[in-house]
mmCIF file of C-alpha atoms (C1' of nucleotides) in Angstrom:
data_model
loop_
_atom_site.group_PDB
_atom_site.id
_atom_site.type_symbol
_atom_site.label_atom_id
_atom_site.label_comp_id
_atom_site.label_asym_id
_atom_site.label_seq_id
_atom_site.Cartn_x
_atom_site.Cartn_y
_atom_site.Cartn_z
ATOM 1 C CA UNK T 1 -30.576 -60.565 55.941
ATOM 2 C CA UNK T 2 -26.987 -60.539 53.941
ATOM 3 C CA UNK T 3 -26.709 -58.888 50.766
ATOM 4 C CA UNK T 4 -27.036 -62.153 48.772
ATOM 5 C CA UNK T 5 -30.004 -63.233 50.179
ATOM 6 C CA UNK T 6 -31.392 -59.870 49.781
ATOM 7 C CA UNK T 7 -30.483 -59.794 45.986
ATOM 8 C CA UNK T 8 -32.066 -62.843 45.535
ATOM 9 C CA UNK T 9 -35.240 -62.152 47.515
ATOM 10 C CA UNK T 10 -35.025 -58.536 45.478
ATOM 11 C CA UNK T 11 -35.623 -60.760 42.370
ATOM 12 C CA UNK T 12 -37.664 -62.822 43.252
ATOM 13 C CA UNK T 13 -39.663 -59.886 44.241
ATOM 14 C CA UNK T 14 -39.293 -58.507 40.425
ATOM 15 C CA UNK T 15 -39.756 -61.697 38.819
ATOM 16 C CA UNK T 16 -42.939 -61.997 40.922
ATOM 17 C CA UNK T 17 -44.320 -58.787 40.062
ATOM 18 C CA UNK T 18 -43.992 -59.035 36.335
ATOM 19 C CA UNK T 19 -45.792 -62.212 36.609
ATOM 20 C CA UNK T 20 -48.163 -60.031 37.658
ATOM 21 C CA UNK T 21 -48.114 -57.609 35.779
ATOM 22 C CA UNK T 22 -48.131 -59.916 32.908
ATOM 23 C CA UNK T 23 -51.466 -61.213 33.641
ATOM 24 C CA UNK T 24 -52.416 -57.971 34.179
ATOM 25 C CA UNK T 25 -51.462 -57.224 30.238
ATOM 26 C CA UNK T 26 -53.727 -60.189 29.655
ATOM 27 C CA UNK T 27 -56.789 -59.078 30.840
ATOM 28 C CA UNK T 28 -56.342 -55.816 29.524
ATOM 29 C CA UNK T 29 -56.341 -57.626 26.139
ATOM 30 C CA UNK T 30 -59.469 -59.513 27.164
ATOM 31 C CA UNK T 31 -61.163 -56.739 28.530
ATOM 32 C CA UNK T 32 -63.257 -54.447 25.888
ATOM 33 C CA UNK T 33 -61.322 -51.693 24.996
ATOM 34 C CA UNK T 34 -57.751 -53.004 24.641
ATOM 35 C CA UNK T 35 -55.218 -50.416 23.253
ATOM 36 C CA UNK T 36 -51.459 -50.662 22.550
ATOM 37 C CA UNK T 37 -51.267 -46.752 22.257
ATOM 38 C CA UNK T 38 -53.821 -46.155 25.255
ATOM 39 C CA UNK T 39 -52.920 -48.570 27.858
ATOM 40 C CA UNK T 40 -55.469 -48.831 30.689
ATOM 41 C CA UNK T 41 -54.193 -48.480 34.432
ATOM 42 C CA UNK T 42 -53.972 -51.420 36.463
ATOM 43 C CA UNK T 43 -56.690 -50.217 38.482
ATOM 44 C CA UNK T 44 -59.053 -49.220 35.602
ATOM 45 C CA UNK T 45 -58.129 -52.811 34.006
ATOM 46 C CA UNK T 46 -59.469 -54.321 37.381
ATOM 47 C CA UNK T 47 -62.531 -52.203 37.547
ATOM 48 C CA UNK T 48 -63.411 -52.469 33.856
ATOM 49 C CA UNK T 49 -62.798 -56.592 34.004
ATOM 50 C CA UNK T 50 -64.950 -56.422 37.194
ATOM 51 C CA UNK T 51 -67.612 -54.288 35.667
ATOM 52 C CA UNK T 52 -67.446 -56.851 32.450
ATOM 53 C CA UNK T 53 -67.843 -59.755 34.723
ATOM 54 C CA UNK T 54 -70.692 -58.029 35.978
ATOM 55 C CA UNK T 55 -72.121 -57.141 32.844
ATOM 56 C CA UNK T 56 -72.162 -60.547 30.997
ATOM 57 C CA UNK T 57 -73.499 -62.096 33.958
ATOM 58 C CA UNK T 58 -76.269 -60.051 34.149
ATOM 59 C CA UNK T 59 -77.101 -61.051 30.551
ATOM 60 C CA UNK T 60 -76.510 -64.697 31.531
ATOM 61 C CA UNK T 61 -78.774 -64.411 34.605
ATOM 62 C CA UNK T 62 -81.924 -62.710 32.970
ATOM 63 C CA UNK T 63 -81.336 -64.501 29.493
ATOM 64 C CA UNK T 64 -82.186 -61.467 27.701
ATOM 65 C CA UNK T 65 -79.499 -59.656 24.958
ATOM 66 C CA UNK T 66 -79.564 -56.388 27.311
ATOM 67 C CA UNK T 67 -79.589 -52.489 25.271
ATOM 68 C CA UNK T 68 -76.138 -51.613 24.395
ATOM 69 C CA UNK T 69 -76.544 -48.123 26.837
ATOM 70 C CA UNK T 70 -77.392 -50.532 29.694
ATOM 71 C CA UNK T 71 -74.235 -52.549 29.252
ATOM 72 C CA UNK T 72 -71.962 -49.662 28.391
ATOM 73 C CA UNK T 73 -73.198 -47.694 31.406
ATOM 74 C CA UNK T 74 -72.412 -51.072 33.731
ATOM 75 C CA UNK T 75 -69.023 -51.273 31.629
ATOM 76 C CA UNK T 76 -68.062 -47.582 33.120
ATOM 77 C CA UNK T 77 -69.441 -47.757 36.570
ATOM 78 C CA UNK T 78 -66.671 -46.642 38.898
ATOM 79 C CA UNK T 79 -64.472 -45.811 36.438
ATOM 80 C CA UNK T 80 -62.348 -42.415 35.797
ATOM 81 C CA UNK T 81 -63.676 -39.889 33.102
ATOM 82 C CA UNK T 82 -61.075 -40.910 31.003
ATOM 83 C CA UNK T 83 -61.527 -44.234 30.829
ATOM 84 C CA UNK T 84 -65.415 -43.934 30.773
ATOM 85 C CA UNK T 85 -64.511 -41.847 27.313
ATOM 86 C CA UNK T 86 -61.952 -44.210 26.401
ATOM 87 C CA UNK T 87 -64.963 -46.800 26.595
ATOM 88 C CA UNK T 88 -66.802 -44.615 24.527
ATOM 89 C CA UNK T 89 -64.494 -43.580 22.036
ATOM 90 C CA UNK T 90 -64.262 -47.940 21.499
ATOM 91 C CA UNK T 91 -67.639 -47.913 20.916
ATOM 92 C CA UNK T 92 -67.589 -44.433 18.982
ATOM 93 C CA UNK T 93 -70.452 -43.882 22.000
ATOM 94 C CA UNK T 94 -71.361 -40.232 22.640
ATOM 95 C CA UNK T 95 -70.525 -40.816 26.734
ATOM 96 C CA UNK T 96 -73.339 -37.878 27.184
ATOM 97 C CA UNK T 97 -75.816 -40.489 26.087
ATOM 98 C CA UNK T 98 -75.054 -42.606 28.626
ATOM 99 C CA UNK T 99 -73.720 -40.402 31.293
ATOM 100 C CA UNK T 100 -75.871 -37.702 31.349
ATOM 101 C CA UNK T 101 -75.487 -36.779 34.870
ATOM 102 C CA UNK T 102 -71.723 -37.493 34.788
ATOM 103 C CA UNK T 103 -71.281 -35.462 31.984
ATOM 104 C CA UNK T 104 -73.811 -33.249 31.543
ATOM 105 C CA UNK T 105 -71.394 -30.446 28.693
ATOM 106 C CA UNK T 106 -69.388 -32.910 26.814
ATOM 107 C CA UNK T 107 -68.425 -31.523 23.482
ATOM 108 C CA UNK T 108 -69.214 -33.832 20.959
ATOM 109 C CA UNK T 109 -67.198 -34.540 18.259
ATOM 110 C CA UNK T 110 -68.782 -36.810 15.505
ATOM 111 C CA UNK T 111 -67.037 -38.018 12.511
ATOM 112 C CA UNK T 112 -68.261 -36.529 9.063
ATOM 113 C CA UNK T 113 -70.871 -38.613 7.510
ATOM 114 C CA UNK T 114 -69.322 -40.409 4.505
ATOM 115 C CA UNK T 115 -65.888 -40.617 5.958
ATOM 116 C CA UNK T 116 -63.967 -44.089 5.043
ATOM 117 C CA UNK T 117 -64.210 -46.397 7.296
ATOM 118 C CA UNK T 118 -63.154 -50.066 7.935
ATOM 119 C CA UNK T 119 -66.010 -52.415 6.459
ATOM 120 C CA UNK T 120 -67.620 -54.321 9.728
ATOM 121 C CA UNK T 121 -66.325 -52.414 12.549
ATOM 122 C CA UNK T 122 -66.928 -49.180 14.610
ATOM 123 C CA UNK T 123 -63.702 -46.380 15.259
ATOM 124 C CA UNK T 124 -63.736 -43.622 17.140
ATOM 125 C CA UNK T 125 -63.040 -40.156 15.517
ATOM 126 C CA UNK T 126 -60.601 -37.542 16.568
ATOM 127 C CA UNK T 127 -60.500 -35.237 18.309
ATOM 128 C CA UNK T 128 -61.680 -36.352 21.566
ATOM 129 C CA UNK T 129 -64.969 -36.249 22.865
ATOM 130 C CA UNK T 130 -64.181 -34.554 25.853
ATOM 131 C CA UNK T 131 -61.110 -32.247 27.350
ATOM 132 C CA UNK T 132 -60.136 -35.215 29.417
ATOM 133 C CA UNK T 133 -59.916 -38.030 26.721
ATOM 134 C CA UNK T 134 -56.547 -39.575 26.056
ATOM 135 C CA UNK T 135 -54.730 -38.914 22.905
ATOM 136 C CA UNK T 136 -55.547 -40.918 19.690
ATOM 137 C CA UNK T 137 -55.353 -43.041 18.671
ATOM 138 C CA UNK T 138 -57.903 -44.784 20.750
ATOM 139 C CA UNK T 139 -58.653 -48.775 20.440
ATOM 140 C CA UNK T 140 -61.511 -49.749 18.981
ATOM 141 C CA UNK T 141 -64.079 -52.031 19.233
ATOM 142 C CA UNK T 142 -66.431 -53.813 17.280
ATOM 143 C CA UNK T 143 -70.110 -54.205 18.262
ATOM 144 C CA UNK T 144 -69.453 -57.841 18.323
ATOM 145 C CA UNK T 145 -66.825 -57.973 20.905
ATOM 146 C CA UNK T 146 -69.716 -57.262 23.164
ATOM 147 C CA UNK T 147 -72.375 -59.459 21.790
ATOM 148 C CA UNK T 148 -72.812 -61.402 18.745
ATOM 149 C CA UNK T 149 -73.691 -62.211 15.379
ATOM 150 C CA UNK T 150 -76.918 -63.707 14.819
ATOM 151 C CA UNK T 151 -76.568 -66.324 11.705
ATOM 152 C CA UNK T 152 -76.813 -64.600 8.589
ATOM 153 C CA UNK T 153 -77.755 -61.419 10.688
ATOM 154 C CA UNK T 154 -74.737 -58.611 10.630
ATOM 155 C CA UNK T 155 -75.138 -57.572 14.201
ATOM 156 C CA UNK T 156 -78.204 -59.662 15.381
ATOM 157 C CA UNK T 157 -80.377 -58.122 17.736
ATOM 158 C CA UNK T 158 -78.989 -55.451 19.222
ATOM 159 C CA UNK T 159 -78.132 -53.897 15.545
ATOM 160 C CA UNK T 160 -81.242 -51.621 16.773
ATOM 161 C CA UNK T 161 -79.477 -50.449 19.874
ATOM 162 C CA UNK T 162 -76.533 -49.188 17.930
ATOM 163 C CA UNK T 163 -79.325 -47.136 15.671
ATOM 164 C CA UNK T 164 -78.001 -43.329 16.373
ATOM 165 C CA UNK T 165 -75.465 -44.099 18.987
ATOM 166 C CA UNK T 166 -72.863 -45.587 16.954
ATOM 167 C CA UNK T 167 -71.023 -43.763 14.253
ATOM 168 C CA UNK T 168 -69.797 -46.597 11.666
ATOM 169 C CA UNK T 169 -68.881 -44.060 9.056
ATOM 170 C CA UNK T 170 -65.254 -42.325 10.177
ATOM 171 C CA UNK T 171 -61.540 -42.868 9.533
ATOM 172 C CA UNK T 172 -60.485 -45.771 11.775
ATOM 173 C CA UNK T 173 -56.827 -45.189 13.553
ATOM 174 C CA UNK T 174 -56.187 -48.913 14.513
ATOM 175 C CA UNK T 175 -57.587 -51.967 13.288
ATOM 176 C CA UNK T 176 -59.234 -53.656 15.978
ATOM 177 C CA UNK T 177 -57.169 -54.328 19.166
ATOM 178 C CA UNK T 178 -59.046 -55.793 21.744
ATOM 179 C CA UNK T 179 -59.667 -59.664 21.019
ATOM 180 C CA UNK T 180 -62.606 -59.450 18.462
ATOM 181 C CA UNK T 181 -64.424 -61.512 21.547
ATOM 182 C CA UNK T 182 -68.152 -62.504 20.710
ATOM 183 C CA UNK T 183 -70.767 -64.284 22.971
ATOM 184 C CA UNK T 184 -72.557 -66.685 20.437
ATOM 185 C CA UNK T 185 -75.719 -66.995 22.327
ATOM 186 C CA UNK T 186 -79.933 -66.837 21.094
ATOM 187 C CA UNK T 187 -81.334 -65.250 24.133
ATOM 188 C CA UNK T 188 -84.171 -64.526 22.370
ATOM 189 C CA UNK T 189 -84.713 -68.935 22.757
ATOM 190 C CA UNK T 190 -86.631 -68.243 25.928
ATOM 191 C CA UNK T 191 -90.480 -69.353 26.136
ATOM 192 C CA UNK T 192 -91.130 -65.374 26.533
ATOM 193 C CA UNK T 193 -89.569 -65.001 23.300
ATOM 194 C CA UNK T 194 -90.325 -67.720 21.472
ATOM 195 C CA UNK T 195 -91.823 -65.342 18.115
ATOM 196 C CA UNK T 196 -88.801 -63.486 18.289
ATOM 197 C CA UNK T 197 -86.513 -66.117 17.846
ATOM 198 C CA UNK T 198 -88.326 -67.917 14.717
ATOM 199 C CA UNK T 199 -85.531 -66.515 12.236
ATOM 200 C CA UNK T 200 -82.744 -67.028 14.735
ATOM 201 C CA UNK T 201 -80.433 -70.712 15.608
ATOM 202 C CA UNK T 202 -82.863 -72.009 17.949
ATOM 203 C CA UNK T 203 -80.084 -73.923 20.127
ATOM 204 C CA UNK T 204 -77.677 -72.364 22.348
ATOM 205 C CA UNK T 205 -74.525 -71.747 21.015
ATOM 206 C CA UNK T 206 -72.666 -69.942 23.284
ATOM 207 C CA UNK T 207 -68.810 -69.741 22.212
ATOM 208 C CA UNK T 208 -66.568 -67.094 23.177
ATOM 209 C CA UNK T 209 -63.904 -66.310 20.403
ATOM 210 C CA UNK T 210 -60.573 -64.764 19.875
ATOM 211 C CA UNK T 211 -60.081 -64.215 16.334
ATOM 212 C CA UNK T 212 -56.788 -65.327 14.437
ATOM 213 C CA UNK T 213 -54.940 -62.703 12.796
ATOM 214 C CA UNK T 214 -55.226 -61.316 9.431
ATOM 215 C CA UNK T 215 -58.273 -59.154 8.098
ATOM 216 C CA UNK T 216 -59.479 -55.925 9.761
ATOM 217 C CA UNK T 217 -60.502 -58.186 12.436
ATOM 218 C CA UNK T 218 -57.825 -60.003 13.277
ATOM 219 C CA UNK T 219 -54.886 -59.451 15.923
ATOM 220 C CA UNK T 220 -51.366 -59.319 14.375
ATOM 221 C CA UNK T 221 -50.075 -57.246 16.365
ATOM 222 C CA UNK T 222 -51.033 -58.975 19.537
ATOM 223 C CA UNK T 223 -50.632 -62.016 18.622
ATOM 224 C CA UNK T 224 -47.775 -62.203 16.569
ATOM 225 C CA UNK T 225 -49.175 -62.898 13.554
ATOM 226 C CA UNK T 226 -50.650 -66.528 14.408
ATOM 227 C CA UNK T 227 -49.059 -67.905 17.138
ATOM 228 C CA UNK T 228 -49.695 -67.708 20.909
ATOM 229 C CA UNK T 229 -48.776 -65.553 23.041
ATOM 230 C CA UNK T 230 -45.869 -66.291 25.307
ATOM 231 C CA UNK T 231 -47.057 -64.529 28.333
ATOM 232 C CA UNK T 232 -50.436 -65.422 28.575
ATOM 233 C CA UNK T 233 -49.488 -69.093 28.638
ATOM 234 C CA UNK T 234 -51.594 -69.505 31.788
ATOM 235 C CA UNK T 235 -54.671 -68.961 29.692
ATOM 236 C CA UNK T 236 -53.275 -71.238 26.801
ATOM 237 C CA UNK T 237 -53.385 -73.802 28.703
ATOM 238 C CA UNK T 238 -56.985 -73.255 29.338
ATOM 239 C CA UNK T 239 -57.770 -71.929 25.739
ATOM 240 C CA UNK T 240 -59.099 -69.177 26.186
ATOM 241 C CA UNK T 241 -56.475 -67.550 23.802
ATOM 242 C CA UNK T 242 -56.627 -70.316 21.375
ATOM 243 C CA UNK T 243 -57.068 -69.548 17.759
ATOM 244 C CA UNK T 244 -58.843 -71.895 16.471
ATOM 245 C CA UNK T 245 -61.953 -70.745 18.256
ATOM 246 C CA UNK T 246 -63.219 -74.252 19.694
ATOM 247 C CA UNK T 247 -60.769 -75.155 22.537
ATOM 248 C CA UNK T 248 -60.897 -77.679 24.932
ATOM 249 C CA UNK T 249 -61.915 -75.141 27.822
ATOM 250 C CA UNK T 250 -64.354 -73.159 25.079
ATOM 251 C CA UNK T 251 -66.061 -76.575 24.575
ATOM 252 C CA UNK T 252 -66.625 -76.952 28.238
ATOM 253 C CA UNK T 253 -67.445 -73.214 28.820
ATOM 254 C CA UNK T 254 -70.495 -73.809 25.791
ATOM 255 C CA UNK T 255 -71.463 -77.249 27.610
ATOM 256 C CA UNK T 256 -71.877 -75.606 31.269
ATOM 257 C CA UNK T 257 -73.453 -72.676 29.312
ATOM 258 C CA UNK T 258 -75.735 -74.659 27.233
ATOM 259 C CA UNK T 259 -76.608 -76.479 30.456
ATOM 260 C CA UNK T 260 -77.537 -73.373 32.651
ATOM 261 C CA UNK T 261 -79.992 -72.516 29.624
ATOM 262 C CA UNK T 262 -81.896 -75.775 28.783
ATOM 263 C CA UNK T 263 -82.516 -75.786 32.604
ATOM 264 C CA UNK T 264 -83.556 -72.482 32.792
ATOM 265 C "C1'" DT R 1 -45.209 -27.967 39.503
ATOM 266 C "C1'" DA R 2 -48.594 -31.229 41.258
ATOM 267 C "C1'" DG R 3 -50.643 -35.497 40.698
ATOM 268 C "C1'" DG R 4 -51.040 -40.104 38.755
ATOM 269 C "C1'" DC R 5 -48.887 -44.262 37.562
ATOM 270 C "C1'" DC R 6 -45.297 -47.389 37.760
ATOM 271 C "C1'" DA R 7 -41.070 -50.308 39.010
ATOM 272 C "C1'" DT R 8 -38.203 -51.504 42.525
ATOM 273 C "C1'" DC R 9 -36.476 -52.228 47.141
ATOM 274 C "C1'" DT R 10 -37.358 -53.599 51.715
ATOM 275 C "C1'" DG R 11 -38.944 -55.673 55.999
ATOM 276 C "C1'" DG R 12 -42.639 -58.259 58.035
ATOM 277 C "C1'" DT R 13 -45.659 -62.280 58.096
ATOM 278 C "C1'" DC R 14 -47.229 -66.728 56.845
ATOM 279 C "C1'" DC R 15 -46.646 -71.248 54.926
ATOM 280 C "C1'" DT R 16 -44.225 -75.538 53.600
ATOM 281 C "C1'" DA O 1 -34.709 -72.132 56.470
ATOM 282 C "C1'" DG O 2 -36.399 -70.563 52.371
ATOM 283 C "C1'" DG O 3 -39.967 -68.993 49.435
ATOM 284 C "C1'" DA O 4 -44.389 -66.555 48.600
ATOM 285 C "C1'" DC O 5 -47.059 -62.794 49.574
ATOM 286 C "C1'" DC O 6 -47.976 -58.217 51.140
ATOM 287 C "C1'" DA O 7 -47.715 -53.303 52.044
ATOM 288 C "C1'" DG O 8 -44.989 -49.108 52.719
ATOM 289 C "C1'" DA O 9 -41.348 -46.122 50.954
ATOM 290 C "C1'" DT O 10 -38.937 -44.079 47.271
ATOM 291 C "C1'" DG O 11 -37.724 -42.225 42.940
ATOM 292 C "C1'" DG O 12 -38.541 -41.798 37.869
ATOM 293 C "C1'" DC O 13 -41.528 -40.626 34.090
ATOM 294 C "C1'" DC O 14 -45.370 -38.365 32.028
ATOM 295 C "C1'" DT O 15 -49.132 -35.118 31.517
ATOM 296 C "C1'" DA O 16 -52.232 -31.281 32.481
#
DNA sequence: TAGGCCATCTGGTCCT
DNA sequence: AGGACCAGATGGCCTA
């Protein structure tokens, strides 16, 4: 091969692997758990989006809002220590309550009760939890990014679940970083849970949503202060990273979603 | 210093 | 033939 065509196949080469590597930085920003400061590897982004995948369908296929230590533990399955504490720090999770067996000496390191805290979401505390966790600050992320907000319910039903695992109180070191990502859906709609669900939206509204910027919620920094983001135009054509919450592809992911419910 | 992670280069293979 | 894709090799950077 001459030079020239070696240059240009060299580039090609790069330009190929940035492409990559920019979708990469876009499902690390899907993913729970995004950080700017505490980047996850490309192979822990992989595992954790595979774990997620696993996770939500789980909660799709037995139509149940699952226990937050369930879903956390299926989060970290596979993963490295740090990570797995990385996880936890997000959720301001203790990983010994989760990982017992994994873990079975982890220092814990609580935040002091009564420390300030930003209203509506969960930070993890400094130091780290255990010798292995990665520098702070950590990302954060709230208990809706996993599951949603029931109407005029803060944290809807798995507020309980949170009950002495989560630390709300505490210093927060970033606002939140990971797409504040909620799954609008009333599980508790099923036959089998009929009573539960007398207080609740009794049709399915599933939704998935990035919030805009602005707020303690929002996303300025990764999204630029409103607009979209340049690399992740592959998903903007979709809209999945739209901000306006009901794109074209959201609308169709709540109709299929909507549909695999009613028939269930 | 060892190990992990990463970007880049390179040659091979497959496809259009 | 040229481009896309892949995997191995290599060297740099960072951290424990």
């Amino acid at each position: 091969m001459t030079d020239v065509r070696r240059m240009k196949a060299n580039a090609r080469e790069r330009n190929r692997m940035h492409g990559l590597n920019d979708a990469l930085e876009c499902l690390r920003k899907i993913v729970p758990c995004y950080s700017k400061t505490q980047k996850l590897s490309k192979i822990e982004t992989l595992r954790l989006a595979k774990n997620y995948i696993w996770a939500l369908s789980e909660v799709l296929r037995s139509g149940k809002a699952p226990d937050l230590m369930s879903f956390v533990q299926a989060l970290c399955k596979g993963l490295s220590q740090p990570t797995t504490n990385l996880v936890a720090g997000c959720l301001q999770l203790n990983p010994r309550t989760f990982l017992p067996e994994q873990t079975p000496d982890l220092p814990v390191h609580l935040p002091p009760a009564g420390a300030a805290t930003y209203p509506g979401h969960y930070s993890y505390q400094s130091p780290g939890l255990t010798a292995g966790l990665p520098s702070p600050p950590y990302g954060t992320m709230e208990p809706s990014h996993i599951f949603h907000q029931v109407k005029g319910q803060p944290y809807g039903p798995l507020e309980p679940f949170f009950d002495g695992v989560l630390v709300s109180d505490g210093p927060a070191f970033d606002p939140p970083l990971s797409p504040p990502l909620s799954i609008n859906g009333n599980f508790s709609s099923f036959k089998h849970e009929a009573a539960a669900a007398a207080d609740y939206d009794k049709s399915f509204s599933f939704s998935v949503h990035y919030g805009g910027a602005g707020g303690a919620g929002g996303h300025p920094a990764v999204y630029g202060g409103g607009g979209p983001n340049p690399r992740c135009s592959e998903l903007q054509v979709d809209g999945l990273m739209g901000f306006d919450g009901h794109t074209h592809h959201e609308r169709m992911m709540n109709a299929q979603l909507n549909a695999i419910f009613h028939d269930s």
